[in-house]
Amino acid sequence: MKKLLPLALFWAFFCSIAMAGHVSANEVSKGTIQQVTMDATVYVEASTESNVSGHVKQGNFVVATPFNEEWVYIQMSQLEGYVAATTLVELTPEKAVVAKKGGTNLMKYPSPSAQKGGQLYESSLLVVYGTAPGGWSYVQYGHDYGYVATNMLKKPTVTKKQVNAPIGAVIHLTASPSGEVLGKLADKTIVQQYTIVAGWAYVEACEQKGYIMASELTDVKLIDNKVFNKGVSVAKGAKKRVALTFDDGPDAKVTPQILRILKKYNVKATFFMVGKNAANNPKTVEQVYTEGHEIGNHTWNHPKLTNLAKAGVKEEVDRTSNAIYKAIGQYPTVFRPPYGATSDQVRSVITMPSILWSIDTLDWKHRNADKILTYVKASVNDGSIILMHDIHQTTADGLENVILYLQKQGYECVTVSEILQ
């Protein structure tokens, strides 16, 4: 696709105004696309006492950067300056895909006789900012902006997929191996797929979005949202296994102590993190990850999810996954519902397996280091998932005795994902 210098001026007049111009990709990066709601004077400075730079007509799409409550700085290739904030309206972009077989043209102006700005392939995903008279939509594809006939577009069909790429999937701005690289999606990341064009899938995962190879995606397995309260028993003669799990952290003081004990005995564990704690202690999250432990999602605020609507459940889970990703560049793949409270409705918006427990040490209740071992001794067996909390000093104080006992009894301590295999 040819590089554009987009943004048509005065679409309401179909190019009959002499001062027409386009917005460049560099200018767009400095602000957001907004629409002019009434004819406005453009000033050199943010004051009606300053010199006049020009005039902008109602209906124009402009790049706008707020200056203060009263003024907004706008940019076009042939005009820039300040306009009253009341003359602009913020837009709510929507997604659409090219529906016409064989694709369509991106035009510089809302007219079939306008200069072509490039070719859009069938199924390409576009960002639609607004409409112009005559059945045109103002759109963005990659760094390119222009007009497309509205009847050439349709809403995308969104499906949930999972990244299947051991070294991660590279995200491109456009559906091409030469498209600008935006980042990488970790293996096993759950994404929303909007379209596939020429072997490229447009996907979104939290704040990340763009095109990856469609071959790097797979269907989400239904097992992902099942509930587990114990692991798989090992084959006869194999070493017995248990999973040590820690909830509600990370804690800047206690979690590092627990990590030192786990490292001392070469034990791996799973930490189900509360999102707000992860966001406040990213270095501790990183330490847990780099030392080889598994990190799970335990919601943002630790609510009882069965009391929430689907939207509330999704926000709690997604916000936590984002915080963990920000700290380690990986999304969690296991989930623990606070209080063990789950339901079909809760799991309908969670694709990760929900991990409960077979031994509750009640460390959160008695705050007694010795009692933790008492509860473990009373119930442990092959495949046990043991619940503790890395926010209590007494848990750190009692952990070493628990590990020594388990190892003496022939147990190997593994992560939750390992014990489910």
Coordinates of C-alpha atoms in Angstrom, one line a residue:
M1 CA 0.0 0.0 0.0
K2 CA 1.3 3.4 -0.9
K3 CA 2.2 5.8 1.9
L4 CA -0.4 8.4 2.4
L5 CA -0.4 12.0 3.7
P6 CA -4.0 11.6 4.8
L7 CA -6.9 13.5 6.2
A8 CA -9.2 15.2 3.7
L9 CA -10.4 18.6 4.6
F10 CA -13.9 19.9 4.1
W11 CA -15.6 16.7 3.2
A12 CA -18.9 18.5 3.7
F13 CA -18.1 20.6 0.6
F14 CA -16.4 17.7 -1.3
C15 CA -13.2 19.5 -1.9
S16 CA -14.8 22.8 -3.0
I17 CA -13.0 24.7 -0.3
A18 CA -9.6 25.9 -1.4
M19 CA -7.8 25.3 1.9
A20 CA -8.1 21.5 1.8
G21 CA -5.2 19.4 3.2
H22 CA -4.2 16.0 4.8
V23 CA -2.9 14.8 8.1
S24 CA 0.4 13.0 8.1
A25 CA 1.2 9.9 10.0
N26 CA 3.7 11.8 12.2
E27 CA 1.1 14.3 13.2
V28 CA -1.4 11.6 14.1
S29 CA 1.1 10.2 16.6
K30 CA 1.0 13.4 18.5
G31 CA -2.8 13.6 19.2
T32 CA -6.1 11.9 18.5
I33 CA -8.5 12.2 15.6
Q34 CA -11.4 14.5 16.5
Q35 CA -14.2 16.1 14.4
V36 CA -15.1 19.7 14.1
T37 CA -18.7 20.4 15.2
M38 CA -18.9 24.0 13.9
D39 CA -17.0 26.4 11.7
A40 CA -14.1 27.7 13.8
T41 CA -11.2 30.2 13.6
V42 CA -7.8 28.8 14.1
Y43 CA -5.4 31.0 16.1
V44 CA -1.6 31.0 16.2
E45 CA -1.7 31.1 20.0
A46 CA -4.3 30.0 22.5
S47 CA -5.9 33.4 22.6
T48 CA -8.5 35.3 20.6
E49 CA -6.1 38.2 20.8
S50 CA -3.4 36.4 18.8
N51 CA -3.1 36.3 15.0
V52 CA -5.5 34.2 12.9
S53 CA -3.9 31.1 11.3
G54 CA -6.9 30.2 9.2
H55 CA -10.4 28.7 9.4
V56 CA -11.7 25.1 9.7
K57 CA -15.1 24.0 8.6
Q58 CA -17.7 21.9 10.4
G59 CA -17.3 18.2 9.7
N60 CA -13.6 18.2 9.3
F61 CA -11.5 15.4 10.9
V62 CA -8.4 16.9 12.6
V63 CA -5.6 15.8 14.8
A64 CA -6.3 17.3 18.2
T65 CA -4.0 17.7 21.3
P66 CA -5.7 19.3 24.4
F67 CA -3.8 22.4 25.6
N68 CA -6.0 23.4 28.5
E69 CA -9.7 23.3 29.4
E70 CA -10.5 26.0 26.8
W71 CA -8.2 25.4 23.9
V72 CA -7.1 22.5 21.7
Y73 CA -4.1 22.5 19.4
I74 CA -5.1 21.0 15.9
Q75 CA -2.8 20.0 13.1
M76 CA -3.2 19.5 9.4
S77 CA -0.5 19.5 6.7
Q78 CA -1.5 23.1 5.6
L79 CA -3.0 24.4 8.8
E80 CA -2.2 24.2 12.5
G81 CA -3.0 26.3 15.5
Y82 CA -5.5 26.6 18.4
V83 CA -9.3 26.4 18.4
A84 CA -11.8 26.6 21.1
A85 CA -12.3 23.2 22.8
T86 CA -16.1 23.6 22.4
T87 CA -15.7 23.3 18.6
L88 CA -14.5 19.8 18.7
V89 CA -16.0 16.4 19.6
E90 CA -14.1 13.3 20.7
L91 CA -14.8 10.3 18.5
T92 CA -15.4 6.7 19.6
P93 CA -13.6 4.6 17.0
E94 CA -15.2 1.3 15.9
K95 CA -13.7 -1.7 14.1
A96 CA -14.8 -2.9 10.6
V97 CA -13.5 -5.2 8.0
V98 CA -13.5 -4.8 4.2
A99 CA -16.4 -6.9 3.0
K100 CA -16.0 -6.4 -0.8
K101 CA -14.6 -9.4 -2.6
G102 CA -11.2 -8.5 -4.1
G103 CA -10.9 -5.5 -1.7
T104 CA -11.5 -1.8 -2.2
N105 CA -9.7 1.5 -2.6
L106 CA -8.7 3.9 0.2
M107 CA -9.5 7.4 -1.1
K108 CA -8.0 10.7 -0.1
Y109 CA -11.4 12.4 -0.3
P110 CA -15.0 11.2 0.1
S111 CA -15.6 10.9 -3.6
P112 CA -15.3 8.0 -6.2
S113 CA -13.4 10.4 -8.4
A114 CA -10.9 11.4 -5.7
Q115 CA -7.2 10.4 -5.8
K116 CA -6.6 6.8 -4.6
G117 CA -4.5 6.5 -1.5
G118 CA -3.9 2.8 -1.7
Q119 CA -5.5 -0.6 -1.9
L120 CA -7.2 -2.4 1.0
Y121 CA -7.5 -6.2 0.8
E122 CA -10.6 -8.1 1.5
S123 CA -11.0 -8.8 5.3
S124 CA -8.5 -6.1 6.3
L125 CA -9.4 -4.7 9.7
L126 CA -10.0 -0.9 9.8
V127 CA -10.5 1.6 12.5
V128 CA -13.6 3.7 11.6
Y129 CA -13.7 7.2 13.1
G130 CA -16.8 8.7 11.5
T131 CA -18.9 9.2 8.4
A132 CA -19.1 11.8 5.7
P133 CA -22.0 12.8 3.4
G134 CA -22.5 10.5 0.4
G135 CA -22.0 7.2 2.1
W136 CA -18.3 7.4 3.1
S137 CA -16.4 6.4 6.2
Y138 CA -13.2 8.0 7.5
V139 CA -10.9 5.1 8.4
Q140 CA -7.4 4.1 9.4
Y141 CA -5.3 1.1 8.3
G142 CA -1.8 1.0 9.9
H143 CA -0.4 4.5 9.5
D144 CA -2.7 5.3 6.6
Y145 CA -5.9 7.4 6.8
G146 CA -8.6 8.1 4.2
Y147 CA -12.1 7.4 3.0
V148 CA -13.8 4.1 2.1
A149 CA -17.3 3.6 0.8
T150 CA -19.4 2.6 3.9
N151 CA -21.2 -0.1 2.0
M152 CA -17.9 -1.9 1.5
L153 CA -17.5 -2.5 5.3
K154 CA -19.0 -4.9 7.8
K155 CA -18.6 -5.6 11.5
P156 CA -16.0 -8.2 12.3
T157 CA -16.8 -11.6 13.8
V158 CA -14.8 -11.9 17.0
T159 CA -13.5 -15.3 18.2
K160 CA -11.4 -16.4 21.2
K161 CA -8.0 -18.0 20.3
Q162 CA -4.8 -19.0 22.0
V163 CA -1.3 -18.2 20.9
N164 CA 0.6 -21.5 20.0
A165 CA 4.1 -20.3 19.5
P166 CA 6.8 -21.5 22.0
I167 CA 9.0 -18.4 21.4
G168 CA 6.1 -16.0 21.2
A169 CA 4.2 -14.5 18.2
V170 CA 5.5 -11.2 16.7
I171 CA 2.9 -8.5 16.3
H172 CA 2.9 -6.4 13.1
L173 CA 1.1 -3.2 12.4
T174 CA -0.2 -4.5 9.1
A175 CA -0.8 -7.9 7.6
S176 CA 2.6 -8.3 6.2
P177 CA 6.0 -9.7 7.3
S178 CA 7.5 -6.3 6.5
G179 CA 4.9 -4.4 8.6
E180 CA 6.2 -2.4 11.5
V181 CA 6.9 -4.7 14.5
L182 CA 4.8 -3.6 17.6
G183 CA 5.8 -6.3 20.1
K184 CA 5.3 -10.0 20.9
L185 CA 2.5 -12.1 22.4
A186 CA 3.7 -14.8 24.8
D187 CA 2.9 -18.4 24.2
K188 CA -0.5 -19.5 25.6
T189 CA -1.8 -15.9 25.6
I190 CA -5.6 -15.8 25.1
V191 CA -6.5 -13.3 22.4
Q192 CA -9.6 -12.0 20.6
Q193 CA -9.3 -12.6 16.8
Y194 CA -11.2 -10.2 14.6
T195 CA -10.3 -11.2 11.1
I196 CA -7.9 -13.2 8.9
V197 CA -6.4 -11.7 5.8
A198 CA -3.8 -13.4 3.6
G199 CA -2.7 -15.8 6.4
W200 CA -2.5 -13.0 9.0
A201 CA -4.9 -12.7 11.9
Y202 CA -5.7 -9.4 13.6
V203 CA -5.8 -10.0 17.3
E204 CA -6.1 -8.1 20.6
A205 CA -5.0 -9.1 24.0
C206 CA -5.4 -6.4 26.7
E207 CA -3.4 -3.5 25.5
Q208 CA -1.6 -5.4 22.7
K209 CA -3.1 -5.4 19.2
G210 CA -2.1 -6.0 15.7
Y211 CA -1.5 -8.8 13.1
I212 CA 0.2 -12.1 13.8
M213 CA 0.5 -15.2 11.6
A214 CA -2.8 -17.1 11.7
S215 CA -0.8 -20.4 12.0
E216 CA 0.4 -19.2 15.4
L217 CA -3.1 -19.5 16.8
T218 CA -5.1 -22.4 18.0
D219 CA -8.6 -22.9 19.4
V220 CA -9.0 -22.5 23.2
K221 CA -9.5 -25.9 24.8
L222 CA -12.7 -26.2 26.8
I223 CA -10.6 -27.8 29.7
D224 CA -9.1 -24.5 30.3
N225 CA -12.0 -23.3 32.5
K226 CA -12.6 -26.5 34.5
V227 CA -12.2 -26.7 38.3
F228 CA -9.4 -28.7 39.9
N229 CA -8.9 -29.4 43.7
K230 CA -6.2 -32.0 43.4
G231 CA -3.6 -33.2 41.0
V232 CA -3.1 -36.3 38.9
S233 CA -1.8 -39.3 40.8
V234 CA 1.6 -40.6 39.6
A235 CA 2.1 -44.0 38.1
K236 CA 3.0 -46.8 40.4
G237 CA 6.6 -46.6 41.5
A238 CA 7.0 -42.9 40.5
K239 CA 7.8 -40.3 43.1
K240 CA 4.7 -38.8 44.8
R241 CA 3.9 -35.1 44.2
V242 CA 2.3 -32.2 46.0
A243 CA 1.8 -28.6 44.9
L244 CA 2.6 -25.8 47.3
T245 CA 0.5 -22.7 46.6
F246 CA 0.6 -19.3 48.1
D247 CA -2.3 -16.8 47.8
D248 CA -2.9 -13.0 48.2
G249 CA 0.7 -11.7 47.6
P250 CA 3.1 -10.6 46.6
D251 CA 4.2 -9.0 49.8
A252 CA 7.4 -7.0 49.8
K253 CA 8.6 -8.5 53.1
V254 CA 7.2 -12.0 53.4
T255 CA 7.3 -13.2 49.8
P256 CA 11.1 -12.8 49.4
Q257 CA 11.6 -14.8 52.7
I258 CA 9.4 -17.6 51.2
L259 CA 11.4 -17.5 48.0
R260 CA 14.7 -18.0 49.9
I261 CA 13.3 -21.1 51.7
L262 CA 12.0 -22.6 48.4
K263 CA 15.4 -22.0 46.8
K264 CA 17.3 -23.5 49.7
Y265 CA 15.4 -26.8 49.2
N266 CA 15.1 -26.6 45.4
V267 CA 11.3 -26.5 45.6
K268 CA 9.0 -25.0 43.0
A269 CA 5.6 -23.5 43.9
T270 CA 2.7 -21.6 42.5
F271 CA 1.9 -18.0 43.6
F272 CA -1.7 -16.8 43.0
M273 CA -1.3 -13.1 43.1
V274 CA -3.8 -10.4 43.9
G275 CA -3.6 -7.8 41.1
K276 CA -3.2 -4.7 43.1
N277 CA -0.4 -6.3 45.1
A278 CA 1.3 -7.4 41.9
A279 CA 1.0 -3.8 40.5
N280 CA 2.5 -2.4 43.7
N281 CA 5.4 -4.9 43.9
P282 CA 6.5 -5.6 40.3
K283 CA 10.1 -6.4 41.3
T284 CA 8.9 -9.2 43.6
V285 CA 6.7 -10.5 40.9
E286 CA 9.7 -10.6 38.6
Q287 CA 11.8 -12.4 41.3
V288 CA 9.1 -15.1 41.7
Y289 CA 9.1 -15.6 37.9
T290 CA 12.9 -15.6 37.4
E291 CA 13.4 -18.1 40.1
G292 CA 11.2 -20.6 38.2
H293 CA 7.9 -20.5 40.1
E294 CA 4.5 -20.4 38.5
I295 CA 2.3 -17.3 38.8
G296 CA -1.4 -17.5 38.9
N297 CA -4.3 -14.9 38.8
H298 CA -6.2 -14.3 42.1
T299 CA -8.3 -11.3 40.9
W300 CA -7.6 -7.6 41.5
N301 CA -9.4 -6.9 44.7
H302 CA -10.1 -10.4 46.1
P303 CA -13.9 -10.3 45.8
K304 CA -16.3 -13.2 46.0
L305 CA -16.8 -13.6 42.2
T306 CA -20.2 -15.3 42.5
N307 CA -21.6 -12.0 43.8
L308 CA -20.5 -10.1 40.6
A309 CA -21.9 -9.8 37.1
K310 CA -19.9 -11.2 34.2
A311 CA -18.5 -7.8 33.4
G312 CA -17.2 -7.4 37.0
V313 CA -15.6 -10.8 36.9
K314 CA -13.9 -10.1 33.6
E315 CA -12.5 -6.8 34.9
E316 CA -11.1 -8.4 38.0
V317 CA -9.3 -11.1 36.1
D318 CA -8.2 -9.0 33.1
R319 CA -6.8 -6.2 35.2
T320 CA -4.7 -8.7 37.2
S321 CA -3.4 -10.5 34.1
N322 CA -2.3 -7.1 32.8
A323 CA -0.4 -6.3 36.0
I324 CA 1.4 -9.6 35.9
Y325 CA 2.2 -9.2 32.2
K326 CA 3.6 -5.7 32.8
A327 CA 6.0 -7.2 35.4
I328 CA 7.2 -10.3 33.6
G329 CA 6.1 -10.1 30.0
Q330 CA 3.9 -13.3 30.4
Y331 CA 0.2 -13.7 31.2
P332 CA -0.8 -16.2 33.9
T333 CA -2.3 -19.5 32.7
V334 CA -3.9 -20.6 36.0
F335 CA -6.5 -19.0 38.2
R336 CA -7.7 -19.3 41.7
P337 CA -11.1 -17.8 42.7
P338 CA -11.1 -16.0 46.1
Y339 CA -12.7 -18.1 48.8
G340 CA -13.0 -20.9 46.3
A341 CA -16.2 -19.3 45.1
T342 CA -16.9 -20.2 41.5
S343 CA -19.9 -21.0 39.2
D344 CA -20.7 -21.7 35.6
Q345 CA -21.3 -17.9 35.1
V346 CA -17.9 -17.1 36.6
R347 CA -16.1 -19.7 34.5
S348 CA -17.9 -18.6 31.3
V349 CA -15.6 -15.5 31.2
I350 CA -12.4 -17.3 32.4
T351 CA -10.4 -19.5 30.0
M352 CA -7.8 -20.5 32.6
P353 CA -8.4 -23.6 34.8
S354 CA -9.7 -22.7 38.3
I355 CA -7.5 -24.2 40.9
L356 CA -8.9 -24.9 44.3
W357 CA -7.1 -27.0 47.0
S358 CA -7.2 -30.3 48.9
I359 CA -5.5 -29.0 52.0
D360 CA -6.3 -25.7 53.6
T361 CA -3.6 -25.1 56.2
L362 CA -5.7 -22.2 57.7
D363 CA -2.6 -20.2 58.1
W364 CA -4.7 -17.1 57.4
K365 CA -6.8 -17.9 60.5
H366 CA -4.6 -19.3 63.3
R367 CA -1.4 -17.4 62.4
N368 CA 0.6 -20.2 64.0
A369 CA 3.7 -21.5 62.3
D370 CA 3.6 -25.0 63.9
K371 CA -0.1 -25.6 63.1
I372 CA 0.6 -25.3 59.4
L373 CA 2.6 -28.6 59.5
T374 CA -0.2 -30.2 61.7
Y375 CA -2.8 -29.7 58.9
V376 CA -0.4 -30.9 56.2
K377 CA 0.4 -34.1 58.2
A378 CA -3.2 -34.9 58.7
S379 CA -4.3 -34.9 55.1
V380 CA -1.4 -35.0 52.6
N381 CA -1.3 -37.6 49.9
D382 CA -0.2 -38.0 46.3
G383 CA -1.6 -35.1 44.2
S384 CA -2.4 -32.8 47.1
I385 CA -2.7 -29.1 46.4
I386 CA -1.7 -27.2 49.6
L387 CA -3.1 -23.8 50.3
M388 CA -1.0 -21.2 52.2
H389 CA -0.6 -17.4 52.0
D390 CA 2.6 -15.4 51.4
I391 CA 1.4 -12.3 53.3
H392 CA 1.7 -13.7 56.8
Q393 CA 5.1 -13.8 58.6
T394 CA 4.0 -17.0 60.4
T395 CA 3.6 -18.8 57.1
A396 CA 7.2 -18.0 56.2
D397 CA 8.3 -19.1 59.7
G398 CA 6.5 -22.5 59.3
L399 CA 7.4 -23.3 55.7
E400 CA 10.8 -24.9 56.2
N401 CA 9.4 -27.6 58.5
V402 CA 6.6 -28.3 56.0
I403 CA 9.1 -28.8 53.2
L404 CA 11.4 -31.0 55.3
Y405 CA 8.5 -33.2 56.3
L406 CA 7.2 -33.6 52.7
Q407 CA 10.7 -34.4 51.4
K408 CA 11.2 -37.0 54.2
Q409 CA 7.9 -38.6 53.2
G410 CA 9.1 -39.0 49.6
Y411 CA 7.1 -36.1 48.1
E412 CA 8.3 -33.9 45.2
C413 CA 7.0 -30.3 45.4
V414 CA 5.9 -29.1 41.9
T415 CA 3.8 -26.4 40.3
V416 CA 0.1 -26.6 39.8
S417 CA 0.5 -26.9 36.1
E418 CA 2.8 -29.8 36.6
I419 CA 0.6 -31.7 39.0
L420 CA -2.3 -31.5 36.7
Q421 CA -0.4 -33.4 34.0

